[in-house]
Coordinates of C-alpha atoms in Angstrom, one line a residue:
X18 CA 126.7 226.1 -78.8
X19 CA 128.4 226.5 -82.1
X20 CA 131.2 224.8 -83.3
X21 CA 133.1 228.3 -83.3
X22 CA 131.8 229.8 -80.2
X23 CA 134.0 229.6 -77.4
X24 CA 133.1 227.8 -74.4
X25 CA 133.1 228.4 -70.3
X26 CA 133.4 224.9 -68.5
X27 CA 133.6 226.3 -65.3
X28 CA 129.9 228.0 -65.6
X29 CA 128.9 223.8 -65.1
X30 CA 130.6 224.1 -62.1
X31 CA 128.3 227.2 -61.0
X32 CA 125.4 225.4 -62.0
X33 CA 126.3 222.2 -60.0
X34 CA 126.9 224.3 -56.9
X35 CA 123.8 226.5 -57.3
X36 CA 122.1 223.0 -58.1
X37 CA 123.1 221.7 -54.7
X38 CA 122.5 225.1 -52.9
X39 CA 118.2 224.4 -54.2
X40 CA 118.4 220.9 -53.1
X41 CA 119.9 221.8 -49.4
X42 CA 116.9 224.7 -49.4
X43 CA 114.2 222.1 -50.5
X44 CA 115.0 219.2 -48.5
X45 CA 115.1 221.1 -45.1
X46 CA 112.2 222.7 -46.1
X47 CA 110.4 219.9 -46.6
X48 CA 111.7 217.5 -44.3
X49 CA 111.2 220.2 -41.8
X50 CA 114.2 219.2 -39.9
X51 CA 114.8 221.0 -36.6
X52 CA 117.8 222.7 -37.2
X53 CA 119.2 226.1 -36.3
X54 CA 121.9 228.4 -36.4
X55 CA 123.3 230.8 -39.2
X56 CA 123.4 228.9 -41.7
X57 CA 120.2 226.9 -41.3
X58 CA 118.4 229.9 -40.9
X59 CA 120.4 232.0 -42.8
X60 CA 122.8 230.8 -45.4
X61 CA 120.6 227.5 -46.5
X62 CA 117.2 229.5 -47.2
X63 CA 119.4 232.1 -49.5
X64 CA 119.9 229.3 -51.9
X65 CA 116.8 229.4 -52.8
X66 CA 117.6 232.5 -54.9
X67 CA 120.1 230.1 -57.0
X68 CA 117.0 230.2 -59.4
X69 CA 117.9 233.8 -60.5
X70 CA 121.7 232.6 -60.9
X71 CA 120.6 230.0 -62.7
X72 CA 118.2 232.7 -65.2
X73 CA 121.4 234.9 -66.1
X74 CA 123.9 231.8 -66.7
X75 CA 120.7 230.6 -68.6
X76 CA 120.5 233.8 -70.6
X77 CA 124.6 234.4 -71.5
X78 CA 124.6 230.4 -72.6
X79 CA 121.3 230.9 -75.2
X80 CA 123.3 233.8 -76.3
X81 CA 126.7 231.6 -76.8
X82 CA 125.0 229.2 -78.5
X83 CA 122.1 231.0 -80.8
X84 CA 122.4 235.1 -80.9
X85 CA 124.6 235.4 -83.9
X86 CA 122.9 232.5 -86.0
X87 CA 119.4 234.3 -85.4
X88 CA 121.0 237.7 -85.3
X89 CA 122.6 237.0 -89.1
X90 CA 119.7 234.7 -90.0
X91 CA 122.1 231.6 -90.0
X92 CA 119.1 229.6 -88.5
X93 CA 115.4 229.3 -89.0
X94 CA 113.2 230.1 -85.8
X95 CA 111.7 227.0 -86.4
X96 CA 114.7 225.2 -85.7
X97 CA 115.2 227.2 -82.9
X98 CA 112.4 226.2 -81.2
X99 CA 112.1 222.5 -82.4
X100 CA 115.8 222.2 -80.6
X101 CA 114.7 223.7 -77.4
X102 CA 111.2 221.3 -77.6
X103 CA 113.3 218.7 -77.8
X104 CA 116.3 219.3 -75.4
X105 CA 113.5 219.8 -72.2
X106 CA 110.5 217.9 -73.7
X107 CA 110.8 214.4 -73.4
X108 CA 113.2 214.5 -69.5
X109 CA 110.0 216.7 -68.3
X110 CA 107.4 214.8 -70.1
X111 CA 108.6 211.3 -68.0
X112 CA 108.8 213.2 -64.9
X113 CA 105.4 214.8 -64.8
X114 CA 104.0 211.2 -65.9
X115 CA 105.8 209.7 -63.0
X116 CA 104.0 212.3 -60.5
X117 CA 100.8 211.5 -61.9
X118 CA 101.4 207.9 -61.5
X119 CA 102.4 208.6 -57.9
X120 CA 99.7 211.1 -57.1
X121 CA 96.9 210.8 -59.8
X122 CA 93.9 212.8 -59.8
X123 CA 91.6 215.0 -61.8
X124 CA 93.6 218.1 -60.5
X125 CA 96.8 216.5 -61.4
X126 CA 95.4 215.6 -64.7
X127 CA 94.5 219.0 -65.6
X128 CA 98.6 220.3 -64.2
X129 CA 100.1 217.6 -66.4
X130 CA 97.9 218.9 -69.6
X131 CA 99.5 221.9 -69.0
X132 CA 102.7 220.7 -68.3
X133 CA 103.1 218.8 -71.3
X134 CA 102.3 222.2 -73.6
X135 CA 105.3 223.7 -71.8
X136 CA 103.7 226.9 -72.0
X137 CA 102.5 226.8 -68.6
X138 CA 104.6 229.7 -67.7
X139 CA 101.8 232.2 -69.4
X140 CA 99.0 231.0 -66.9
X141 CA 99.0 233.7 -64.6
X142 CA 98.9 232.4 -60.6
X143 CA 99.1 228.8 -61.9
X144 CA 100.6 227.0 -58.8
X145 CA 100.9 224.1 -60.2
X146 CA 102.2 220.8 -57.7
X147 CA 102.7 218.1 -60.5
X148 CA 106.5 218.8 -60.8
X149 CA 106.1 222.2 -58.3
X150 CA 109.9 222.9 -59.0
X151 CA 108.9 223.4 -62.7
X152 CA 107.8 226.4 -62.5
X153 CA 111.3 227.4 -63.1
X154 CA 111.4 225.8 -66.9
X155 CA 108.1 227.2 -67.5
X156 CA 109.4 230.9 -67.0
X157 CA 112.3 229.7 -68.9
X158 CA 110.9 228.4 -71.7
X159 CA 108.5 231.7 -71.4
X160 CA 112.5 233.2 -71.9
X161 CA 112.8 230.8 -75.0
X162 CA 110.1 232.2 -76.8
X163 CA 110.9 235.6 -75.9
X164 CA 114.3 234.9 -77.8
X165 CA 114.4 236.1 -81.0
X166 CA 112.5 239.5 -79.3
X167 CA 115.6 239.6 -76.8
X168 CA 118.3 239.2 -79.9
X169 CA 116.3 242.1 -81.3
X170 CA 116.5 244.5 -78.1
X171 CA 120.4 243.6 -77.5
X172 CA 121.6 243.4 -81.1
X173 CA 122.5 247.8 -81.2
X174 CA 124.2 248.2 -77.6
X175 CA 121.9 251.0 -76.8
X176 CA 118.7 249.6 -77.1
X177 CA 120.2 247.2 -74.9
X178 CA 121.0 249.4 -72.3
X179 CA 117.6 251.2 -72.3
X180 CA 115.8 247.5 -72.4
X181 CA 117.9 246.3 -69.6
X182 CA 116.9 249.2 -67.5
X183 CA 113.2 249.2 -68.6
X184 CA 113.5 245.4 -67.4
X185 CA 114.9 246.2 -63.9
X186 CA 111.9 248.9 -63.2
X187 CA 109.6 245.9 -64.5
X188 CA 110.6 243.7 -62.2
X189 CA 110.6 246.7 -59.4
X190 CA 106.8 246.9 -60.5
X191 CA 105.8 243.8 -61.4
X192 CA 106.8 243.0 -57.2
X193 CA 105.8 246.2 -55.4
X194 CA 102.2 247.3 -57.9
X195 CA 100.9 243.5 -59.6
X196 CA 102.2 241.7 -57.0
X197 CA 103.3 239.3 -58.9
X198 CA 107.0 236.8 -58.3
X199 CA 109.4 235.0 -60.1
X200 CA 107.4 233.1 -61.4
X201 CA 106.1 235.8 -63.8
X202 CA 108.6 236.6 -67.0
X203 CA 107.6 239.9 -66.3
X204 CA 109.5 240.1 -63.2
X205 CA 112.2 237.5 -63.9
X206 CA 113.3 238.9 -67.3
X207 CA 115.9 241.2 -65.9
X208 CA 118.0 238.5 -64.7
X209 CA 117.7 236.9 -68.4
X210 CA 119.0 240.3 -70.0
X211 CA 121.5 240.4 -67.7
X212 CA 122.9 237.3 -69.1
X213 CA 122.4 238.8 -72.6
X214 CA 124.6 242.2 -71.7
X215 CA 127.6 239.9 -70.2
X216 CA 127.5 238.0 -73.8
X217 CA 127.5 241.1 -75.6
X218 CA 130.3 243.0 -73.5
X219 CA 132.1 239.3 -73.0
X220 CA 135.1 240.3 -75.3
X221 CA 136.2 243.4 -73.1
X222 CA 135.2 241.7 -70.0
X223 CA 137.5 239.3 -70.7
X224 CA 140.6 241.7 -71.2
X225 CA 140.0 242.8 -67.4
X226 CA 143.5 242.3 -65.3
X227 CA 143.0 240.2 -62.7
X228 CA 139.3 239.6 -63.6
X229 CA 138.6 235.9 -61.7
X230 CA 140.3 238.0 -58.2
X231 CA 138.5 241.2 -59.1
X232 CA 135.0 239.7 -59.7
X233 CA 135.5 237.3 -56.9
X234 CA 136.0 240.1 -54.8
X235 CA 133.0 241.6 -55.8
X236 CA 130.5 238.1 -54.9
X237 CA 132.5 238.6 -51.5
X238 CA 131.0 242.0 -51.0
X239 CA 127.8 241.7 -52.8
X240 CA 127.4 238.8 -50.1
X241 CA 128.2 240.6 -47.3
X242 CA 125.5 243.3 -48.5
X243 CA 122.7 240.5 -49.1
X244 CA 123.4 238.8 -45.5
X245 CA 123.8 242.3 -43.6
X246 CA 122.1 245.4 -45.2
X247 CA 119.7 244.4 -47.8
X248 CA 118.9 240.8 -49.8
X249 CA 116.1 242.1 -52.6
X250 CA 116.1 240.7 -56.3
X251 CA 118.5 243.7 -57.4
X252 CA 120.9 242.0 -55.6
X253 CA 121.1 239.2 -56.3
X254 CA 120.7 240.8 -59.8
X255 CA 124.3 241.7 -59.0
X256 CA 125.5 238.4 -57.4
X257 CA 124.6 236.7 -61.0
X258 CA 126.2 238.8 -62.7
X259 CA 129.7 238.9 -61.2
X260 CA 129.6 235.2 -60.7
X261 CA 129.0 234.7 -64.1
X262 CA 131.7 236.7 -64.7
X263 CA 133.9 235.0 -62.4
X264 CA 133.2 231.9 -63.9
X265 CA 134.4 233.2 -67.3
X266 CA 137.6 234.6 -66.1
X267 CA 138.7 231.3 -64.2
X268 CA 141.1 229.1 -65.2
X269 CA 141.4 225.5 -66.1
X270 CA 142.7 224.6 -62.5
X271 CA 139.7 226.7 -60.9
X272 CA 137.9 224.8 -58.9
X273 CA 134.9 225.5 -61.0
X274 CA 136.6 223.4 -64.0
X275 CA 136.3 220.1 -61.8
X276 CA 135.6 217.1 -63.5
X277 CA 133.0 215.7 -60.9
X278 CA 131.4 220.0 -60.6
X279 CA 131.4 219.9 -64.0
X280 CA 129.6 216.4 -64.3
X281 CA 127.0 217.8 -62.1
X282 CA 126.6 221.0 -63.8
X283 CA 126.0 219.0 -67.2
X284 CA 123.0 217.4 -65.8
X285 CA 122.1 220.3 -63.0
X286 CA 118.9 220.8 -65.2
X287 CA 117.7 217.4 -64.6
X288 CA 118.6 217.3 -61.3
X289 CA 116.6 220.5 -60.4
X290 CA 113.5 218.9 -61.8
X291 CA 113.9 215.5 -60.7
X292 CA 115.1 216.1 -57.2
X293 CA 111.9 216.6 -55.3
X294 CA 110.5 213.1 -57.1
X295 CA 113.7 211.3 -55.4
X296 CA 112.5 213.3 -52.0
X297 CA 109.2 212.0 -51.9
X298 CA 110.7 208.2 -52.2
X299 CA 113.1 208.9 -49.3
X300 CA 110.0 210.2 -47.3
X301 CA 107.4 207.4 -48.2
X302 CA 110.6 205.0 -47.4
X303 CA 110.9 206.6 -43.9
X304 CA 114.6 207.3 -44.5
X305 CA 114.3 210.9 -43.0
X306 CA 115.0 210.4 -39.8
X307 CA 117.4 207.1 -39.3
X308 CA 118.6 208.6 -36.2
X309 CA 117.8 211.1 -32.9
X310 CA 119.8 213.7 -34.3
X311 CA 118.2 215.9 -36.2
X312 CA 121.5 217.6 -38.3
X313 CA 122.7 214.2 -38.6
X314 CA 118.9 213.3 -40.0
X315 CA 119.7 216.7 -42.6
X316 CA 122.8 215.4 -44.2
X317 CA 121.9 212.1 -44.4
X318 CA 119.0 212.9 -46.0
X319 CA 119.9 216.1 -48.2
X320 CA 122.9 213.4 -49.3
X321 CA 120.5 210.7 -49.9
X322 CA 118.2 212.8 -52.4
X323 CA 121.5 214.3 -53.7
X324 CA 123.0 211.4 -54.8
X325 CA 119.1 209.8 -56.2
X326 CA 118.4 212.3 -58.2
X327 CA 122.1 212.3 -59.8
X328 CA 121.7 208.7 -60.7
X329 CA 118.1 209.3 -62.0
X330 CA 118.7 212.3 -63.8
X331 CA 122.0 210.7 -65.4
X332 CA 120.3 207.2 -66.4
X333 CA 117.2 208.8 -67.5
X334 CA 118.8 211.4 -69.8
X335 CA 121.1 208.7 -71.4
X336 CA 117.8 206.5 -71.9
X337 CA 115.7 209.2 -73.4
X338 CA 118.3 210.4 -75.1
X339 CA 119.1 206.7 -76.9
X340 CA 115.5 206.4 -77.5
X341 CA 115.2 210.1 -79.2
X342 CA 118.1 208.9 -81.1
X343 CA 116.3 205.7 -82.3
X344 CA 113.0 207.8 -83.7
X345 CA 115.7 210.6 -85.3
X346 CA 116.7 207.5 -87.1
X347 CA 113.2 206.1 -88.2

């Protein structure tokens, strides 16, 4: 973000929640833990729709930190997209050379290629296993350089409107005629815009009364709707959108603003990609199932790939970082 742009803590603390919502989804998937009840076969396997929350916070923070530099021509493209290279690059790079190292093969030779290029997201039906989770950055970086286009669409209010519909009927088609998910741009890009029309309405949003109870309110019900009458991408189209605006109208004291959420939230990127790495060691350790109970076997291991991936994710960053910082300097 700019130095003059203002900024929302607690949106880490939605990202570390949504963070540990995937993980919960992904280890009892995997791990294939026998474990029932609403909200094991429920409440757990809706997380896996944090990826969409995750798209619209993604969207309203590009905005914070880049819409009015490339909107005013304050910054070159090029820079643009050399600081996004660099921010995703080099974390990704050393996981999907891990994987390889782990699992080599021709096949995974040929995933890592594409990897690498980032622009993986264009290949249509890739199904890629080398990092499988990163399909998620390869639609987002698909978002990334889409941007300048999406500054364009939402910089007069009522092109935005008209795009931001247009996007929701894509999606509708892109599901129900091409049969395509959200892996495709196509059918994710609504969520994006979504996060570009909070940013551009963010000043009267914020004057709302009430706004953190109101919108708070409104997850409650959009909840109720997903679990009870109907749980299709428009809403949890919805859902991202009033949680994102819930965690703009919070307060310092809000839960959201805890250090240790926050923490999480700063790294929830690395920990979404690295998490499934730290899954296979707990498996090929045979730490899944320390005891006859399978729950107990859940949180112990769900905890235990939790926690890994934190440490990884926080020690690798600060390591690539340093050595990033080192060739900067040469």
């Amino acid at each position: 973000m700019s130095a003059n742009t203002k900024r929302y803590d607690a949106l880490d603390g939605i990202r570390a929640l949504a963070c540990v919502g995937i993980v919960l989804i992904h280890v009892m998937t995997n791990g294939k833990f026998g474990v029932t009840g609403f909200f094991f076969d429920k409440m757990v396997p809706s997380f896996a729709n944090f990826v969409f929350l995750f798209m619209t916070v993604s969207g309203f923070g590009i905005c914070c930190g880049y819409y009015e530099r490339i909107k005013n021509k304050q910054m070159d493209i090029a820079d643009f997209y050399k600081k996004r290279y660099m921010k995703i690059w080099p974390f990704f790079a050393a996981l999907c050379l891990l994987d390889f190292v782990m699992s080599p093969s021709l096949n995974s030779l040929y995933e890592v290629f594409a990897n690498l290029t980032l622009c993986f997201g264009l290949i249509p039906n890739a199904h890629i296993k080398v990092i499988g989770v990163g399909w998620f950055l390869g639609t987002v970086f698909v978002f990334y350089i889409m941007f300048p286009f999406m500054v364009f669409l939402l910089s007069d209010k009522k092109r935005a409107w008209f795009s931001f519909i247009v996007s929701i009927l894509m999606n509708y088609v892109s599901g129900t005629y091409f049969d395509t998910d959200r892996t495709s741009i196509a059918y994710s890009f609504m969520f994006f815009m979504a996060g570009g029309m909070v940013y551009i309405y963010r000043e009267q949003l914020e004057k709302i009364k009430h706004g953190s109870i109101l919108f708070a309110l409104a997850l409650l019900v959009v909840t109720v709707v997903y679990f009870a009458v109907y749980s299709g991408p428009i809403v949890m189209l919805v859902f991202g959108i009033f949680a994102l605006l819930y965690g703009m109208s919070v307060g310092e004291k809000n839960v959201f603003n805890a250090s240790a959420l926050r923490f999480l939230g700063g790294i929830s990127f690395e920990v979404y990609l690295c998490h499934m790495i730290i899954f296979r060691v707990v498996e090929k350790a045979h730490l899944l199932r320390l005891t006859g109970n399978d729950y107990m076997n859940y949180f112990i291991s769900f905890c235990l790939v939790l926690v890994g991936a934190i440490i990884f994710a926080f020690i690798g960053k600060k390591i690539i970082d340093k050595l990033m910082g080192i060739i900067k300097e040469k």
